């Protein structure tokens, strides 16, 4: 978020309008010993995936995203005044609808600057409008790159990606805005479907993912930037309506992986803002806090990355506005170092800090930054130092905003790490007068985890709250196994380990065993007690849906809150060698063992969970008067 999120009260109604944005956030690139000591950008093998909280390359080696944002293709126009007038663009920097700086320096020079300062990856924003914009860029916009004359913005974007990836840098595509204009206020770009249809958003993503499928150094899809409130409506995380960012990003991620490019990381940012920023009204910056109780389970494990943005002038309940729309809530720069660490961990860093949870994943701080030479606010400077310390302490993946800016006579916007003047002269963070240089060197040169990352157990939440939640590629390719019911299925290779008494949530994992569903064996939907053997009544007086010997539950179906069916999947010979079983009741309280892994997969609901070395072989419920036929007990059988 490179501008304050402004609000005003007009007449008797509360109306939301964008105020003038603050200075844009960003990093500066320049040659320096500490930066050059970072691993070479090309020393990795695509594609990327995840193992627990780490991003790894195709060889299983940790790949830390030391990234920067090269903005401009998503727009720099402020939304008023002539688009041809530089003064109508953010900080007076007119990108010409393409990545900034191509009028002032050759692409190869700009990209070389990125590598010199230790950058190995680029977050490359685009707008949906850019995808469809058939107007050639102006000659002035590509004055330093005349080979790009006559091309459309998308064709220039293509060329930029080619230059970046040719230099060994990884590229993450970022759908920043709907329209090609500066972000991020109440500007028509608040949601993925503000000012455009969901179909347009999804179609554009499939188009972009397919367009770069053969370029393996295009490694990620950052689905949408800073989802936030419109004038009248908030986004939400899990309500199932057309403002539900959790559902929209879950669906979009799955569609990209199954229909366009299975190699891409799927980057999901938390919610940036809800509520009206006026003292006395509820308002906050949820960021990734909702992930603790509702996390994504993509159809392909090892592809999810969460992201969050932090700037000194915003806060956990502060929009960043100054003057009209400003509240008394503290900004991040107002916190002591210890308080800042606490709030950062609560809002985002817990996702990487807590292992073996349904939400455990890499977190990419895909925007942070501060003013450079002209920044005199001691609070902003201290915040940047403290924030960099936390990035180093947590060995976090990051992307500075922005990498490229303009300067004239060493003056200008100042947020960027690299600036070019109209004559093509570069000014960088290491030119001797930028107070950020030491912190940037500390960040890109920090010692962190390197080398091989061992595979870890996957823990996945199933959430058929408002519809089917089928995280299995295999089961997506078969006929509807329980027509009219909501269905939930574990990702291929995982088995069911937990269920909620009400709320329909489930927990899957591949802990302690090889992939149980990867053998290609058959599946069966069980809706009666056909496999309950004589003398084997493990839930007397209750209806039991039990899998046959050699099968594990990998999914279930529900109608309302009632159990409808158990999805039983055959496993390869030798996976199950045990025969013992036990009943886990959870109708009157949690029953998950002493130290259950996976986290709270059904917040506020009773939950039952088998042990790590067990599998769910059946579920029991009662149809007696007053019961909703919700799950009451699990039949947990030993794998070994």
Coordinates of C-alpha atoms in Angstrom, one line a residue:
X1 CA 0.0 0.0 0.0
X2 CA 1.9 3.0 -1.2
X3 CA -0.7 5.6 -0.3
X4 CA -3.0 6.4 2.6
X5 CA -6.5 5.0 2.6
X6 CA -8.6 8.1 3.0
X7 CA -12.1 8.6 4.2
X8 CA -14.4 11.6 4.7
X9 CA -17.8 12.3 6.2
X10 CA -20.1 14.2 3.8
X11 CA -23.4 15.6 5.0
X12 CA -25.4 13.2 7.1
X13 CA -24.0 10.1 5.4
X14 CA -20.6 8.4 5.7
X15 CA -18.9 8.4 2.4
X16 CA -15.5 7.1 1.7
X17 CA -13.1 9.0 -0.6
X18 CA -9.4 8.7 -1.3
X19 CA -7.2 11.4 0.1
X20 CA -3.9 12.4 -1.5
X21 CA -1.6 9.4 -1.2
X22 CA 1.5 9.7 0.9
X23 CA 5.0 9.1 -0.5
X24 CA 5.4 5.7 -2.1
X25 CA 7.2 3.0 -0.4
X26 CA 10.3 1.4 -1.9
X27 CA 13.8 -0.1 -1.9
X28 CA 16.8 1.2 -3.9
X29 CA 19.3 -1.0 -5.8
X30 CA 23.1 -0.3 -6.0
X31 CA 26.4 -2.2 -6.1
X32 CA 27.7 -3.0 -2.6
X33 CA 29.8 -5.7 -1.0
X34 CA 27.2 -6.9 1.4
X35 CA 24.6 -7.1 -1.4
X36 CA 27.0 -8.8 -3.8
X37 CA 27.7 -11.5 -1.1
X38 CA 24.2 -12.8 -1.5
X39 CA 23.8 -16.0 -3.6
X40 CA 23.8 -15.3 -7.3
X41 CA 20.3 -14.9 -8.8
X42 CA 20.8 -17.7 -11.3
X43 CA 21.8 -20.4 -8.7
X44 CA 18.5 -22.1 -8.6
X45 CA 16.4 -24.5 -10.6
X46 CA 12.7 -23.9 -11.4
X47 CA 9.9 -24.6 -10.6
X48 CA 9.5 -23.5 -7.0
X49 CA 7.4 -25.1 -4.4
X50 CA 7.0 -25.1 -0.6
X51 CA 8.0 -27.4 2.3
X52 CA 6.4 -26.3 5.5
X53 CA 7.4 -22.6 6.0
X54 CA 10.1 -22.7 3.3
X55 CA 10.1 -22.0 -0.4
X56 CA 12.4 -24.5 -2.2
X57 CA 13.6 -24.9 -5.8
X58 CA 13.2 -28.1 -7.9
X59 CA 16.2 -29.6 -6.2
X60 CA 14.7 -29.1 -2.7
X61 CA 17.1 -26.3 -1.9
X62 CA 15.8 -23.3 0.0
X63 CA 15.0 -20.3 -2.3
X64 CA 14.6 -17.2 -0.3
X65 CA 12.6 -14.5 -2.1
X66 CA 14.9 -11.5 -1.9
X67 CA 12.6 -9.4 -4.0
X68 CA 11.7 -6.0 -5.1
X69 CA 8.6 -4.4 -6.8
X70 CA 9.1 -3.0 -10.3
X71 CA 5.9 -1.0 -10.6
X72 CA 4.3 0.9 -13.4
X73 CA 2.4 -1.6 -15.5
X74 CA -0.4 -1.4 -13.1
X75 CA -0.6 2.4 -13.5
X76 CA 0.8 5.6 -11.9
X77 CA -2.1 8.0 -12.9
X78 CA -3.7 9.4 -9.7
X79 CA -7.2 9.3 -11.3
X80 CA -7.7 13.0 -12.0
X81 CA -6.2 15.4 -14.4
X82 CA -4.7 14.6 -17.8
X83 CA -3.0 11.2 -18.1
X84 CA -0.4 12.9 -20.3
X85 CA 0.6 15.3 -17.5
X86 CA 3.4 14.0 -15.2
X87 CA 1.9 16.0 -12.4
X88 CA -1.3 13.8 -12.6
X89 CA 0.8 10.8 -11.7
X90 CA 1.9 9.5 -8.3
X91 CA 5.0 11.5 -7.1
X92 CA 5.1 13.1 -10.6
X93 CA 6.4 9.8 -12.0
X94 CA 4.6 8.8 -15.2
X95 CA 5.3 5.2 -16.1
X96 CA 3.5 5.4 -19.5
X97 CA 1.5 2.2 -18.5
X98 CA 4.6 0.1 -18.4
X99 CA 7.3 -0.7 -15.8
X100 CA 8.8 2.6 -14.6
X101 CA 12.1 3.8 -15.9
X102 CA 12.1 2.5 -19.5
X103 CA 12.2 6.1 -20.7
X104 CA 15.4 6.8 -18.8
X105 CA 17.5 3.6 -18.8
X106 CA 18.0 0.5 -21.0
X107 CA 16.2 -2.6 -19.5
X108 CA 19.5 -4.4 -19.2
X109 CA 21.0 -1.6 -17.1
X110 CA 17.9 -1.6 -14.8
X111 CA 18.0 -5.3 -14.4
X112 CA 21.7 -5.3 -13.7
X113 CA 21.1 -2.8 -10.9
X114 CA 18.6 -5.2 -9.3
X115 CA 21.2 -8.0 -9.3
X116 CA 23.9 -5.7 -7.9
X117 CA 21.9 -5.0 -4.8
X118 CA 21.2 -8.6 -4.0
X119 CA 17.8 -9.0 -5.6
X120 CA 16.9 -12.5 -6.9
X121 CA 13.2 -12.1 -7.7
X122 CA 10.8 -9.4 -8.9
X123 CA 7.2 -8.8 -8.0
X124 CA 5.9 -7.4 -11.3
X125 CA 2.5 -5.6 -11.0
X126 CA 0.0 -5.5 -13.8
X127 CA -3.6 -4.3 -14.2
X128 CA -6.5 -6.1 -15.8
X129 CA -6.8 -3.1 -18.1
X130 CA -3.2 -3.6 -19.2
X131 CA -4.0 -7.2 -20.4
X132 CA -6.6 -5.8 -22.8
X133 CA -5.0 -2.4 -23.7
X134 CA -4.3 -2.4 -27.5
X135 CA -2.9 1.1 -27.6
X136 CA 0.8 1.2 -28.4
X137 CA 3.0 2.9 -25.8
X138 CA 4.3 6.3 -26.6
X139 CA 7.8 6.7 -28.0
X140 CA 8.6 8.9 -25.0
X141 CA 7.7 6.1 -22.6
X142 CA 10.4 3.9 -24.1
X143 CA 12.9 6.5 -25.1
X144 CA 15.8 4.6 -23.6
X145 CA 14.5 1.4 -25.2
X146 CA 13.7 2.2 -28.8
X147 CA 13.2 -1.5 -29.7
X148 CA 10.0 -1.3 -27.7
X149 CA 8.4 1.4 -29.8
X150 CA 5.0 0.6 -31.2
X151 CA 4.4 -2.2 -28.8
X152 CA 1.4 -2.5 -26.5
X153 CA 1.8 -2.4 -22.7
X154 CA 1.4 -6.2 -22.6
X155 CA 4.1 -6.7 -25.2
X156 CA 6.4 -4.5 -23.2
X157 CA 5.6 -6.5 -20.1
X158 CA 6.6 -9.6 -22.1
X159 CA 9.9 -8.0 -23.0
X160 CA 10.5 -7.0 -19.4
X161 CA 9.8 -10.6 -18.2
X162 CA 12.2 -11.9 -20.8
X163 CA 15.0 -9.6 -19.7
X164 CA 14.4 -10.4 -16.0
X165 CA 14.3 -14.2 -16.4
X166 CA 17.1 -14.1 -18.9
X167 CA 19.3 -12.6 -16.1
X168 CA 18.3 -15.5 -13.8
X169 CA 15.8 -13.6 -11.7
X170 CA 12.5 -15.2 -10.7
X171 CA 9.3 -13.3 -11.6
X172 CA 6.1 -13.3 -9.6
X173 CA 3.1 -11.9 -11.6
X174 CA 1.1 -9.5 -9.4
X175 CA -2.5 -8.5 -10.3
X176 CA -2.3 -5.1 -8.6
X177 CA -5.3 -3.3 -9.9
X178 CA -8.3 -3.6 -12.2
X179 CA -7.7 -0.3 -14.0
X180 CA -4.4 1.2 -14.9
X181 CA -4.1 3.8 -12.2
X182 CA -2.3 4.3 -8.9
X183 CA -3.4 2.2 -5.9
X184 CA -4.7 2.1 -3.1
X185 CA -7.6 4.1 -1.8
X186 CA -11.3 4.0 -2.6
X187 CA -10.5 4.0 -6.3
X188 CA -12.5 1.2 -8.0
X189 CA -9.7 -1.3 -7.4
X190 CA -10.6 -2.3 -3.9
X191 CA -11.5 -5.9 -4.8
X192 CA -10.8 -8.4 -7.5
X193 CA -14.5 -7.9 -8.6
X194 CA -14.8 -4.1 -8.1
X195 CA -15.6 -2.6 -11.4
X196 CA -15.2 -5.8 -13.3
X197 CA -16.8 -9.3 -13.2
X198 CA -15.4 -12.3 -11.4
X199 CA -15.3 -14.0 -14.8
X200 CA -13.1 -11.2 -16.3
X201 CA -10.7 -11.5 -13.3
X202 CA -10.5 -15.3 -13.6
X203 CA -10.2 -15.3 -17.4
X204 CA -7.4 -12.7 -17.2
X205 CA -5.5 -14.8 -14.7
X206 CA -5.8 -18.0 -16.8
X207 CA -4.6 -16.0 -19.8
X208 CA -1.5 -14.6 -17.9
X209 CA -0.6 -17.9 -16.3
X210 CA -0.7 -19.7 -19.7
X211 CA 1.1 -16.9 -21.5
X212 CA 4.3 -17.5 -19.5
X213 CA 3.9 -21.2 -18.9
X214 CA 7.0 -22.1 -21.0
X215 CA 9.2 -19.6 -19.1
X216 CA 10.0 -21.6 -15.9
X217 CA 11.5 -18.6 -14.2
X218 CA 8.0 -17.0 -14.0
X219 CA 7.3 -18.7 -10.7
X220 CA 4.3 -17.2 -9.0
X221 CA 0.8 -15.7 -9.3
X222 CA 0.1 -13.0 -6.7
X223 CA -3.6 -13.1 -7.0
X224 CA -4.7 -9.6 -5.9
X225 CA -3.2 -6.6 -4.1
X226 CA -4.5 -5.1 -0.9
X227 CA -8.1 -6.3 -0.8
X228 CA -10.1 -3.6 1.1
X229 CA -13.3 -1.8 1.7
X230 CA -15.3 -0.1 -1.0
X231 CA -17.5 2.9 -0.1
X232 CA -20.2 0.8 1.4
X233 CA -19.0 -2.8 1.7
X234 CA -16.2 -4.8 3.4
X235 CA -14.4 -7.8 2.0
X236 CA -14.6 -10.9 4.2
X237 CA -12.8 -14.1 4.9
X238 CA -15.2 -17.1 4.6
X239 CA -18.8 -15.8 4.5
X240 CA -19.4 -17.3 1.1
X241 CA -20.8 -14.2 -0.6
X242 CA -19.3 -12.3 -3.5
X243 CA -17.1 -10.3 -1.2
X244 CA -15.4 -13.5 0.2
X245 CA -11.7 -13.1 -0.5
X246 CA -10.9 -16.5 1.0
X247 CA -13.3 -18.3 -1.4
X248 CA -12.3 -16.2 -4.4
X249 CA -8.6 -16.8 -3.9
X250 CA -9.1 -20.5 -3.2
X251 CA -11.0 -21.0 -6.4
X252 CA -8.6 -18.8 -8.5
X253 CA -5.6 -20.7 -7.2
X254 CA -7.1 -24.0 -7.9
X255 CA -8.1 -22.9 -11.4
X256 CA -4.6 -21.7 -12.2
X257 CA -3.0 -24.9 -11.1
X258 CA -5.5 -27.2 -12.8
X259 CA -6.2 -25.2 -16.0
X260 CA -3.2 -23.0 -16.7
X261 CA 0.1 -23.7 -15.1
X262 CA 0.7 -26.3 -12.3
X263 CA 4.2 -25.0 -11.7
X264 CA 3.3 -21.6 -10.2
X265 CA 3.3 -20.7 -6.6
X266 CA -0.1 -19.2 -5.6
X267 CA 0.4 -16.1 -3.5
X268 CA -2.6 -15.0 -1.4
X269 CA -2.4 -11.7 0.5
X270 CA -4.5 -11.2 3.6
X271 CA -7.3 -8.6 3.8
X272 CA -5.8 -5.1 3.9
X273 CA -8.7 -3.1 5.4
X274 CA -12.2 -3.4 6.8
X275 CA -14.5 -0.9 8.5
X276 CA -14.7 2.9 8.6
X277 CA -11.6 4.6 10.0
X278 CA -13.3 7.0 12.3
X279 CA -12.9 6.8 16.1
X280 CA -15.9 5.0 17.5
X281 CA -16.5 2.9 14.4
X282 CA -15.1 -0.6 14.0
X283 CA -12.1 -0.7 11.7
X284 CA -8.9 -2.7 11.4
X285 CA -6.2 -4.2 9.1
X286 CA -6.9 -7.9 9.4
X287 CA -3.8 -8.9 7.3
X288 CA -3.3 -12.6 7.8
X289 CA -4.9 -13.0 11.2
X290 CA -8.0 -14.9 9.7
X291 CA -5.7 -17.6 8.4
X292 CA -5.4 -19.0 11.9
X293 CA -9.0 -20.2 11.8
X294 CA -9.6 -20.6 8.1
X295 CA -6.7 -21.5 5.8
X296 CA -6.4 -22.5 2.1
X297 CA -6.0 -26.0 0.9
X298 CA -5.0 -25.9 -2.7
X299 CA -5.5 -28.9 -5.1
X300 CA -1.8 -29.2 -5.2
X301 CA 0.1 -29.3 -1.9
X302 CA 3.3 -27.3 -1.7
X303 CA 2.1 -24.4 -3.8
X304 CA 0.6 -21.9 -1.3
X305 CA 2.4 -18.8 -0.1
X306 CA 0.7 -16.1 2.0
X307 CA 1.7 -12.5 1.9
X308 CA 1.3 -9.3 3.9
X309 CA 2.3 -5.6 3.6
X310 CA 3.6 -3.3 6.3
X311 CA 4.5 0.4 6.2
X312 CA 5.4 2.7 9.1
X313 CA 2.5 5.1 8.6
X314 CA -0.2 2.4 8.8
X315 CA -1.1 0.3 11.8
X316 CA -3.1 -2.7 12.9
X317 CA -6.1 -0.3 13.2
X318 CA -4.8 2.7 11.3
X319 CA -5.5 3.3 7.6
X320 CA -2.5 5.6 7.1
X321 CA -4.6 8.7 6.6
X322 CA -3.4 12.1 7.8
X323 CA -6.0 14.8 8.6
X324 CA -9.5 13.8 7.5
X325 CA -9.9 10.1 8.1
X326 CA -7.1 9.9 10.6
X327 CA -7.9 8.0 13.9
X328 CA -6.2 8.0 17.2
X329 CA -5.0 4.4 16.7
X330 CA -1.2 3.8 16.8
X331 CA 0.7 3.5 13.6
X332 CA 3.4 0.8 13.3
X333 CA 6.0 3.4 13.9
X334 CA 4.5 4.3 17.2
X335 CA 5.2 0.9 18.7
X336 CA 8.2 0.1 20.8
X337 CA 10.5 -2.6 19.2
X338 CA 9.0 -5.3 21.5
X339 CA 5.4 -4.1 20.8
X340 CA 6.1 -4.1 17.1
X341 CA 7.4 -7.7 17.1
X342 CA 4.3 -8.7 19.0
X343 CA 1.8 -7.1 16.6
X344 CA 3.8 -8.3 13.5
X345 CA 3.7 -11.9 14.8
X346 CA 0.0 -11.7 15.6
X347 CA -0.9 -10.3 12.2
X348 CA 1.4 -12.3 9.9
X349 CA 4.5 -14.0 11.1
X350 CA 2.7 -16.7 13.1
X351 CA 2.0 -18.4 9.8
X352 CA 5.7 -19.3 9.5
X353 CA 6.6 -19.5 13.2
X354 CA 4.1 -22.2 14.1
X355 CA 4.9 -25.5 12.5
X356 CA 2.6 -28.5 11.9
X357 CA -0.5 -26.4 11.7
X358 CA -3.1 -26.4 8.9
X359 CA -2.0 -22.8 8.1
X360 CA 1.7 -23.3 8.2
X361 CA 3.2 -21.8 5.0
X362 CA 5.8 -19.4 3.8
X363 CA 4.9 -15.7 4.3
X364 CA 6.3 -13.2 1.8
X365 CA 6.3 -9.6 3.0
X366 CA 5.6 -8.5 -0.6
X367 CA 5.6 -4.8 0.2
X368 CA 7.4 -2.7 2.8
X369 CA 9.5 0.4 2.4
X370 CA 10.3 3.9 3.6
X371 CA 11.5 7.3 2.3
X372 CA 15.1 7.6 1.5
X373 CA 17.3 10.7 1.6
X374 CA 14.4 13.1 2.3
X375 CA 12.9 11.1 5.1
X376 CA 13.6 13.1 8.3
X377 CA 10.9 11.5 10.6
X378 CA 12.8 9.7 13.3
X379 CA 9.8 7.4 13.9
X380 CA 9.8 6.3 10.3
X381 CA 13.5 5.7 10.3
X382 CA 13.4 3.8 13.6
X383 CA 10.5 1.7 12.3
X384 CA 12.4 0.7 9.2
X385 CA 15.5 -0.4 11.2
X386 CA 13.3 -2.4 13.6
X387 CA 11.3 -3.9 10.8
X388 CA 14.4 -5.0 8.9
X389 CA 15.7 -6.5 12.2
X390 CA 12.5 -8.6 12.4
X391 CA 12.9 -9.7 8.7
X392 CA 16.4 -10.8 9.5
X393 CA 15.4 -12.4 12.8
X394 CA 12.7 -14.5 11.2
X395 CA 14.6 -15.2 8.0
X396 CA 11.6 -13.9 6.1
X397 CA 11.0 -13.7 2.4
X398 CA 10.5 -10.0 1.3
X399 CA 9.9 -7.6 -1.5
X400 CA 10.8 -3.9 -1.2
X401 CA 8.5 -1.2 -2.7
X402 CA 9.6 0.2 -5.1
X403 CA 12.9 -0.6 -6.9
X404 CA 12.8 2.1 -9.5
X405 CA 12.1 5.8 -9.3
X406 CA 12.9 9.1 -10.9
X407 CA 15.3 11.9 -9.6
X408 CA 16.4 15.3 -10.7
X409 CA 19.5 16.7 -9.1
X410 CA 19.3 14.0 -6.4
X411 CA 15.8 15.0 -5.5
X412 CA 12.4 13.5 -6.1
X413 CA 10.1 10.8 -4.7
X414 CA 13.0 9.2 -2.8
X415 CA 11.4 5.8 -1.9
X416 CA 13.0 3.8 -4.6
X417 CA 16.3 2.0 -4.2
X418 CA 17.4 3.0 -7.7
X419 CA 16.6 6.3 -9.3
X420 CA 17.3 7.6 -12.8
X421 CA 17.2 11.2 -13.9
X422 CA 16.0 12.4 -17.3
X423 CA 19.6 12.2 -18.7
X424 CA 19.9 8.6 -17.7
X425 CA 22.1 9.1 -14.7
X426 CA 21.5 6.6 -11.9
X427 CA 21.4 7.4 -8.2
X428 CA 21.3 4.3 -5.8
X429 CA 21.0 3.4 -2.2
X430 CA 24.8 2.9 -1.9
X431 CA 25.8 6.2 -3.3
X432 CA 26.9 7.5 0.1
X433 CA 24.1 9.7 1.3
X434 CA 21.1 7.3 1.8
X435 CA 20.5 6.4 5.4
X436 CA 18.9 3.1 4.4
X437 CA 22.1 1.6 3.0
X438 CA 23.3 -0.1 6.2
X439 CA 19.9 -1.7 6.9
X440 CA 19.5 -2.8 3.3
X441 CA 23.0 -4.4 3.4
X442 CA 22.0 -6.1 6.7
X443 CA 18.9 -7.5 5.1
X444 CA 20.2 -8.8 1.8
X445 CA 23.4 -10.1 3.4
X446 CA 21.8 -11.8 6.4
X447 CA 22.7 -15.4 7.2
X448 CA 19.6 -17.6 6.8
X449 CA 18.7 -21.1 6.1
X450 CA 20.3 -22.5 2.9
X451 CA 20.6 -25.8 1.2
X452 CA 18.3 -28.8 1.3
X453 CA 15.0 -28.6 3.2
X454 CA 13.7 -31.9 4.3
X455 CA 10.1 -32.8 3.3
X456 CA 7.6 -32.3 6.2
X457 CA 4.2 -33.6 6.9
X458 CA 1.4 -31.7 5.3
X459 CA -1.6 -30.6 7.4
X460 CA -4.7 -29.4 5.5
X461 CA -8.0 -28.0 6.4
X462 CA -11.2 -29.0 4.7
X463 CA -13.9 -26.3 4.8
X464 CA -17.1 -27.2 2.9
X465 CA -18.9 -24.3 4.7
X466 CA -20.8 -23.0 1.6
X467 CA -20.2 -25.6 -1.1
X468 CA -18.0 -28.4 -2.3
X469 CA -14.4 -28.4 -1.1
X470 CA -12.7 -31.0 -3.2
X471 CA -8.9 -30.6 -2.9
X472 CA -8.2 -33.9 -4.8
X473 CA -7.2 -33.7 -8.4
X474 CA -8.3 -37.3 -8.7
X475 CA -11.8 -36.9 -7.3
X476 CA -12.3 -33.8 -9.4
X477 CA -12.1 -36.0 -12.4
X478 CA -14.9 -38.5 -11.4
X479 CA -18.6 -38.1 -11.4
X480 CA -20.4 -36.4 -8.5
X481 CA -20.1 -39.0 -5.7
X482 CA -23.0 -37.7 -3.6
X483 CA -25.4 -35.5 -5.7
X484 CA -27.0 -32.7 -3.7
X485 CA -24.6 -32.9 -0.8
X486 CA -21.6 -30.7 0.0
X487 CA -18.5 -32.7 -0.5
X488 CA -15.0 -32.4 1.1
X489 CA -12.0 -34.4 0.0
X490 CA -8.4 -34.4 1.1
X491 CA -5.6 -33.5 -1.3
X492 CA -4.2 -36.6 -3.1
X493 CA -1.7 -38.3 -0.9
X494 CA -3.4 -37.3 2.4
X495 CA -5.9 -39.0 4.6
X496 CA -8.6 -37.8 6.9
X497 CA -7.5 -37.4 10.5
X498 CA -10.1 -35.1 12.1
X499 CA -13.7 -33.9 12.0
X500 CA -15.7 -31.3 13.7
X501 CA -18.9 -32.2 15.6
X502 CA -20.7 -29.3 13.9
X503 CA -19.5 -26.9 11.3
X504 CA -18.4 -29.6 8.8
X505 CA -14.7 -28.8 9.0
X506 CA -12.1 -31.6 8.5
X507 CA -8.4 -32.1 8.9
X508 CA -6.2 -34.1 6.6
X509 CA -2.5 -35.1 6.7
X510 CA 0.1 -37.4 5.2
X511 CA 1.9 -37.6 8.6
X512 CA 3.8 -40.9 9.3
X513 CA 3.0 -42.6 6.1
X514 CA 3.5 -42.6 2.3
X515 CA 0.8 -41.1 0.2
X516 CA -2.3 -43.3 0.9
X517 CA -4.3 -42.3 -2.1
X518 CA -1.5 -42.2 -4.7
X519 CA -1.6 -45.9 -5.6
X520 CA -4.4 -45.4 -8.1
X521 CA -6.7 -47.8 -6.2
X522 CA -10.5 -47.5 -6.3
X523 CA -12.8 -45.4 -4.1
X524 CA -16.1 -46.1 -2.6
X525 CA -18.8 -43.9 -1.0
X526 CA -20.2 -45.6 2.0
X527 CA -23.7 -44.6 3.4
X528 CA -24.6 -47.6 5.5
X529 CA -23.1 -50.2 7.9
X530 CA -22.2 -52.8 5.4
X531 CA -18.6 -53.0 6.6
X532 CA -19.3 -53.1 10.3
X533 CA -18.4 -56.6 11.3
X534 CA -20.3 -58.8 13.8
X535 CA -18.8 -58.2 17.2
X536 CA -17.1 -55.0 15.9
X537 CA -19.7 -52.4 17.0
X538 CA -17.4 -49.5 17.9
X539 CA -20.3 -47.0 18.6
X540 CA -23.2 -48.9 20.0
X541 CA -26.6 -47.3 19.3
X542 CA -25.2 -45.0 16.7
X543 CA -25.2 -45.2 12.9
X544 CA -21.8 -46.1 11.6
X545 CA -20.3 -45.3 8.2
X546 CA -17.3 -47.6 8.0
X547 CA -14.7 -48.2 5.3
X548 CA -13.7 -51.7 4.2
X549 CA -10.4 -53.2 5.3
X550 CA -7.6 -51.7 3.2
X551 CA -9.4 -48.4 2.8
X552 CA -9.0 -45.1 4.6
X553 CA -11.4 -42.1 4.7
X554 CA -10.1 -39.4 2.5
X555 CA -13.3 -37.3 2.4
X556 CA -17.0 -37.0 3.4
X557 CA -20.2 -35.4 2.3
X558 CA -22.8 -33.5 4.3
X559 CA -26.3 -32.2 3.9
X560 CA -26.7 -29.2 6.1
X561 CA -24.9 -30.2 9.3
X562 CA -25.8 -33.9 8.8
X563 CA -23.4 -36.7 7.8
X564 CA -24.3 -38.0 4.3
X565 CA -21.5 -40.3 3.2
X566 CA -17.9 -41.4 3.9
X567 CA -15.4 -41.4 1.0
X568 CA -13.3 -44.5 1.3
X569 CA -10.1 -44.9 -0.8
X570 CA -8.1 -48.0 -1.3
X571 CA -4.4 -47.8 -0.4
X572 CA -1.4 -49.7 -1.7
X573 CA -0.5 -53.0 -0.2
X574 CA 1.7 -52.6 2.8
X575 CA 0.6 -49.1 3.8
X576 CA -1.7 -50.5 6.5
X577 CA -0.2 -53.3 8.6
X578 CA -2.1 -52.7 11.9
X579 CA -5.5 -54.1 12.9
X580 CA -6.2 -52.3 16.2
X581 CA -9.0 -49.7 16.3
X582 CA -10.5 -47.4 18.9
X583 CA -13.5 -45.0 19.2
X584 CA -12.9 -41.3 19.6
X585 CA -16.0 -39.5 20.9
X586 CA -16.2 -35.8 20.5
X587 CA -19.9 -35.1 20.9
X588 CA -19.4 -33.4 24.3
X589 CA -16.0 -31.8 24.0
X590 CA -12.7 -31.9 22.1
X591 CA -11.0 -35.3 21.9
X592 CA -7.8 -34.7 20.0
X593 CA -5.1 -36.3 22.2
X594 CA -2.5 -34.7 24.4
X595 CA -0.5 -32.8 21.8
X596 CA -2.4 -32.8 18.6
X597 CA -0.9 -31.4 15.4
X598 CA -2.7 -29.6 12.7
X599 CA -4.0 -26.7 14.8
X600 CA -7.6 -25.6 15.5
X601 CA -9.3 -26.7 12.3
X602 CA -12.8 -25.9 13.5
X603 CA -12.7 -22.9 15.8
X604 CA -15.4 -22.9 18.5
X605 CA -16.5 -26.4 17.6
X606 CA -15.9 -29.8 19.3
X607 CA -13.4 -31.8 17.3
X608 CA -12.2 -35.4 17.2
X609 CA -8.8 -36.4 15.9
X610 CA -7.0 -39.6 15.4
X611 CA -3.3 -40.0 16.4
X612 CA -0.5 -39.4 13.9
X613 CA 0.0 -43.1 13.3
X614 CA -3.7 -43.8 12.8
X615 CA -6.3 -43.2 10.1
X616 CA -10.0 -42.5 10.1
X617 CA -11.8 -45.7 9.2
X618 CA -15.3 -44.6 10.0
X619 CA -17.6 -41.9 11.4
X620 CA -20.7 -42.4 13.7
X621 CA -23.8 -40.2 14.3
X622 CA -27.2 -40.6 15.7
X623 CA -30.6 -39.9 14.2
X624 CA -32.5 -39.8 17.4
X625 CA -34.9 -37.0 18.1
X626 CA -33.2 -33.7 18.8
X627 CA -30.0 -34.8 16.9
X628 CA -28.9 -33.1 13.7
X629 CA -27.0 -36.3 12.6
X630 CA -23.7 -34.4 13.1
X631 CA -20.5 -36.4 13.6
X632 CA -20.2 -37.8 17.1
X633 CA -17.4 -40.3 17.0
X634 CA -14.5 -41.4 14.8
X635 CA -13.2 -45.0 14.3
X636 CA -9.5 -44.6 14.4
X637 CA -7.4 -47.6 13.3
X638 CA -3.7 -48.1 13.5
X639 CA -1.5 -47.8 10.4
X640 CA 1.1 -50.1 11.9

